[in-house]
Amino acid sequence: MEKKQVSRRLYVGGLGHTVSKAELQERFSKFGRVLDAEIITRKDEQGNPMKTFAYISVSISETDLRKCKYIFISSLVTYVSEPSYITDNVS
């Protein structure tokens, strides 16, 4: 039986500030097809990295999503990102 793939946007927190897009793609491609990875680093007033997280868009089955969350539970904060409810009003 073939697993149904759905597109999900995952929030991944607890990353080191030196993480690369290639590293994230390698780690998450074991569970599904990585469509995009966006790394965001928050910095303090002096420009020092304080918090690094990422949004990863992946085509993944529900079974593989559960496996992914289970495997990374001890090292990374991983959950499905909620869709943005902010809409642009174009006049």
JSON list of C-alpha atoms in Angstrom, two decimals:
[
{"chain": "A", "resi": 1, "resn": "MET", "atom": "CA", "xyz": [0.00, 0.00, 0.00]},
{"chain": "A", "resi": 2, "resn": "GLU", "atom": "CA", "xyz": [1.39, 3.38, -1.04]},
{"chain": "A", "resi": 3, "resn": "LYS", "atom": "CA", "xyz": [1.61, 6.11, 1.60]},
{"chain": "A", "resi": 4, "resn": "LYS", "atom": "CA", "xyz": [-0.28, 9.30, 0.78]},
{"chain": "A", "resi": 5, "resn": "GLN", "atom": "CA", "xyz": [2.11, 12.26, 0.73]},
{"chain": "A", "resi": 6, "resn": "VAL", "atom": "CA", "xyz": [0.88, 15.68, 1.86]},
{"chain": "A", "resi": 7, "resn": "SER", "atom": "CA", "xyz": [2.71, 18.99, 1.94]},
{"chain": "A", "resi": 8, "resn": "ARG", "atom": "CA", "xyz": [3.53, 20.19, 5.44]},
{"chain": "A", "resi": 9, "resn": "ARG", "atom": "CA", "xyz": [5.43, 23.17, 6.77]},
{"chain": "A", "resi": 10, "resn": "LEU", "atom": "CA", "xyz": [7.38, 22.16, 9.85]},
{"chain": "A", "resi": 11, "resn": "TYR", "atom": "CA", "xyz": [8.74, 24.45, 12.53]},
{"chain": "A", "resi": 12, "resn": "VAL", "atom": "CA", "xyz": [12.10, 23.19, 13.81]},
{"chain": "A", "resi": 13, "resn": "GLY", "atom": "CA", "xyz": [13.53, 24.88, 16.90]},
{"chain": "A", "resi": 14, "resn": "GLY", "atom": "CA", "xyz": [16.55, 24.32, 19.07]},
{"chain": "A", "resi": 15, "resn": "LEU", "atom": "CA", "xyz": [19.01, 24.58, 16.19]},
{"chain": "A", "resi": 16, "resn": "GLY", "atom": "CA", "xyz": [22.62, 25.65, 16.52]},
{"chain": "A", "resi": 17, "resn": "HIS", "atom": "CA", "xyz": [23.38, 28.97, 14.82]},
{"chain": "A", "resi": 18, "resn": "THR", "atom": "CA", "xyz": [25.83, 27.29, 12.42]},
{"chain": "A", "resi": 19, "resn": "VAL", "atom": "CA", "xyz": [23.26, 24.89, 10.93]},
{"chain": "A", "resi": 20, "resn": "SER", "atom": "CA", "xyz": [23.05, 24.94, 7.12]},
{"chain": "A", "resi": 21, "resn": "LYS", "atom": "CA", "xyz": [20.18, 24.46, 4.73]},
{"chain": "A", "resi": 22, "resn": "ALA", "atom": "CA", "xyz": [21.98, 21.40, 3.30]},
{"chain": "A", "resi": 23, "resn": "GLU", "atom": "CA", "xyz": [22.19, 19.81, 6.78]},
{"chain": "A", "resi": 24, "resn": "LEU", "atom": "CA", "xyz": [18.46, 20.26, 7.34]},
{"chain": "A", "resi": 25, "resn": "GLN", "atom": "CA", "xyz": [17.63, 18.91, 3.90]},
{"chain": "A", "resi": 26, "resn": "GLU", "atom": "CA", "xyz": [19.80, 15.85, 4.56]},
{"chain": "A", "resi": 27, "resn": "ARG", "atom": "CA", "xyz": [18.23, 15.14, 7.96]},
{"chain": "A", "resi": 28, "resn": "PHE", "atom": "CA", "xyz": [14.62, 15.59, 6.87]},
{"chain": "A", "resi": 29, "resn": "SER", "atom": "CA", "xyz": [14.88, 13.96, 3.44]},
{"chain": "A", "resi": 30, "resn": "LYS", "atom": "CA", "xyz": [14.94, 10.59, 5.24]},
{"chain": "A", "resi": 31, "resn": "PHE", "atom": "CA", "xyz": [11.23, 11.11, 5.94]},
{"chain": "A", "resi": 32, "resn": "GLY", "atom": "CA", "xyz": [9.95, 12.82, 2.81]},
{"chain": "A", "resi": 33, "resn": "ARG", "atom": "CA", "xyz": [10.81, 15.11, -0.08]},
{"chain": "A", "resi": 34, "resn": "VAL", "atom": "CA", "xyz": [12.16, 18.43, 1.22]},
{"chain": "A", "resi": 35, "resn": "LEU", "atom": "CA", "xyz": [10.69, 21.24, -0.87]},
{"chain": "A", "resi": 36, "resn": "ASP", "atom": "CA", "xyz": [12.29, 24.20, 0.93]},
{"chain": "A", "resi": 37, "resn": "ALA", "atom": "CA", "xyz": [14.13, 25.12, 4.12]},
{"chain": "A", "resi": 38, "resn": "GLU", "atom": "CA", "xyz": [14.25, 28.61, 5.61]},
{"chain": "A", "resi": 39, "resn": "ILE", "atom": "CA", "xyz": [16.64, 29.25, 8.50]},
{"chain": "A", "resi": 40, "resn": "ILE", "atom": "CA", "xyz": [15.99, 32.22, 10.80]},
{"chain": "A", "resi": 41, "resn": "THR", "atom": "CA", "xyz": [18.49, 33.46, 13.39]},
{"chain": "A", "resi": 42, "resn": "ARG", "atom": "CA", "xyz": [17.43, 36.03, 15.99]},
{"chain": "A", "resi": 43, "resn": "LYS", "atom": "CA", "xyz": [20.28, 38.21, 17.23]},
{"chain": "A", "resi": 44, "resn": "ASP", "atom": "CA", "xyz": [20.77, 40.44, 20.25]},
{"chain": "A", "resi": 45, "resn": "GLU", "atom": "CA", "xyz": [21.60, 44.16, 20.11]},
{"chain": "A", "resi": 46, "resn": "GLN", "atom": "CA", "xyz": [25.31, 43.37, 19.58]},
{"chain": "A", "resi": 47, "resn": "GLY", "atom": "CA", "xyz": [24.58, 41.02, 16.68]},
{"chain": "A", "resi": 48, "resn": "ASN", "atom": "CA", "xyz": [25.26, 37.81, 18.59]},
{"chain": "A", "resi": 49, "resn": "PRO", "atom": "CA", "xyz": [23.02, 34.87, 17.62]},
{"chain": "A", "resi": 50, "resn": "MET", "atom": "CA", "xyz": [20.48, 34.09, 20.36]},
{"chain": "A", "resi": 51, "resn": "LYS", "atom": "CA", "xyz": [17.96, 31.74, 18.77]},
{"chain": "A", "resi": 52, "resn": "THR", "atom": "CA", "xyz": [17.99, 29.77, 15.53]},
{"chain": "A", "resi": 53, "resn": "PHE", "atom": "CA", "xyz": [14.99, 27.97, 14.07]},
{"chain": "A", "resi": 54, "resn": "ALA", "atom": "CA", "xyz": [13.77, 26.88, 10.67]},
{"chain": "A", "resi": 55, "resn": "TYR", "atom": "CA", "xyz": [10.66, 26.31, 8.63]},
{"chain": "A", "resi": 56, "resn": "ILE", "atom": "CA", "xyz": [10.93, 23.25, 6.42]},
{"chain": "A", "resi": 57, "resn": "SER", "atom": "CA", "xyz": [8.40, 22.53, 3.68]},
{"chain": "A", "resi": 58, "resn": "VAL", "atom": "CA", "xyz": [8.23, 18.80, 3.06]},
{"chain": "A", "resi": 59, "resn": "SER", "atom": "CA", "xyz": [6.05, 16.35, 1.17]},
{"chain": "A", "resi": 60, "resn": "ILE", "atom": "CA", "xyz": [5.53, 13.61, 3.75]},
{"chain": "A", "resi": 61, "resn": "SER", "atom": "CA", "xyz": [3.10, 10.89, 4.82]},
{"chain": "A", "resi": 62, "resn": "GLU", "atom": "CA", "xyz": [1.41, 11.07, 8.22]},
{"chain": "A", "resi": 63, "resn": "THR", "atom": "CA", "xyz": [3.28, 7.91, 9.28]},
{"chain": "A", "resi": 64, "resn": "ASP", "atom": "CA", "xyz": [6.66, 9.39, 8.33]},
{"chain": "A", "resi": 65, "resn": "LEU", "atom": "CA", "xyz": [5.75, 12.68, 10.03]},
{"chain": "A", "resi": 66, "resn": "ARG", "atom": "CA", "xyz": [5.15, 10.81, 13.29]},
{"chain": "A", "resi": 67, "resn": "LYS", "atom": "CA", "xyz": [8.48, 8.98, 12.87]},
{"chain": "A", "resi": 68, "resn": "CYS", "atom": "CA", "xyz": [10.25, 12.28, 12.23]},
{"chain": "A", "resi": 69, "resn": "LYS", "atom": "CA", "xyz": [8.79, 13.90, 15.35]},
{"chain": "A", "resi": 70, "resn": "TYR", "atom": "CA", "xyz": [9.61, 10.82, 17.45]},
{"chain": "A", "resi": 71, "resn": "ILE", "atom": "CA", "xyz": [13.24, 10.65, 16.29]},
{"chain": "A", "resi": 72, "resn": "PHE", "atom": "CA", "xyz": [13.95, 14.36, 16.80]},
{"chain": "A", "resi": 73, "resn": "ILE", "atom": "CA", "xyz": [11.97, 14.76, 20.05]},
{"chain": "A", "resi": 74, "resn": "SER", "atom": "CA", "xyz": [15.05, 14.64, 22.27]},
{"chain": "A", "resi": 75, "resn": "SER", "atom": "CA", "xyz": [17.20, 17.00, 20.22]},
{"chain": "A", "resi": 76, "resn": "LEU", "atom": "CA", "xyz": [14.92, 19.35, 18.26]},
{"chain": "A", "resi": 77, "resn": "VAL", "atom": "CA", "xyz": [11.56, 21.01, 18.73]},
{"chain": "A", "resi": 78, "resn": "THR", "atom": "CA", "xyz": [9.57, 19.87, 15.70]},
{"chain": "A", "resi": 79, "resn": "TYR", "atom": "CA", "xyz": [5.90, 20.44, 14.95]},
{"chain": "A", "resi": 80, "resn": "VAL", "atom": "CA", "xyz": [3.59, 21.21, 12.07]},
{"chain": "A", "resi": 81, "resn": "SER", "atom": "CA", "xyz": [3.42, 24.95, 11.57]},
{"chain": "A", "resi": 82, "resn": "GLU", "atom": "CA", "xyz": [-0.05, 26.46, 11.57]},
{"chain": "A", "resi": 83, "resn": "PRO", "atom": "CA", "xyz": [-1.05, 28.38, 8.45]},
{"chain": "A", "resi": 84, "resn": "SER", "atom": "CA", "xyz": [-0.79, 32.14, 8.68]},
{"chain": "A", "resi": 85, "resn": "TYR", "atom": "CA", "xyz": [-4.13, 33.81, 9.21]},
{"chain": "A", "resi": 86, "resn": "ILE", "atom": "CA", "xyz": [-2.83, 37.19, 8.12]},
{"chain": "A", "resi": 87, "resn": "THR", "atom": "CA", "xyz": [-4.05, 38.12, 4.66]},
{"chain": "A", "resi": 88, "resn": "ASP", "atom": "CA", "xyz": [-2.94, 40.96, 2.47]},
{"chain": "A", "resi": 89, "resn": "ASN", "atom": "CA", "xyz": [-5.71, 43.32, 1.48]},
{"chain": "A", "resi": 90, "resn": "VAL", "atom": "CA", "xyz": [-4.90, 44.65, -1.95]},
{"chain": "A", "resi": 91, "resn": "SER", "atom": "CA", "xyz": [-6.92, 47.67, -3.01]}
]
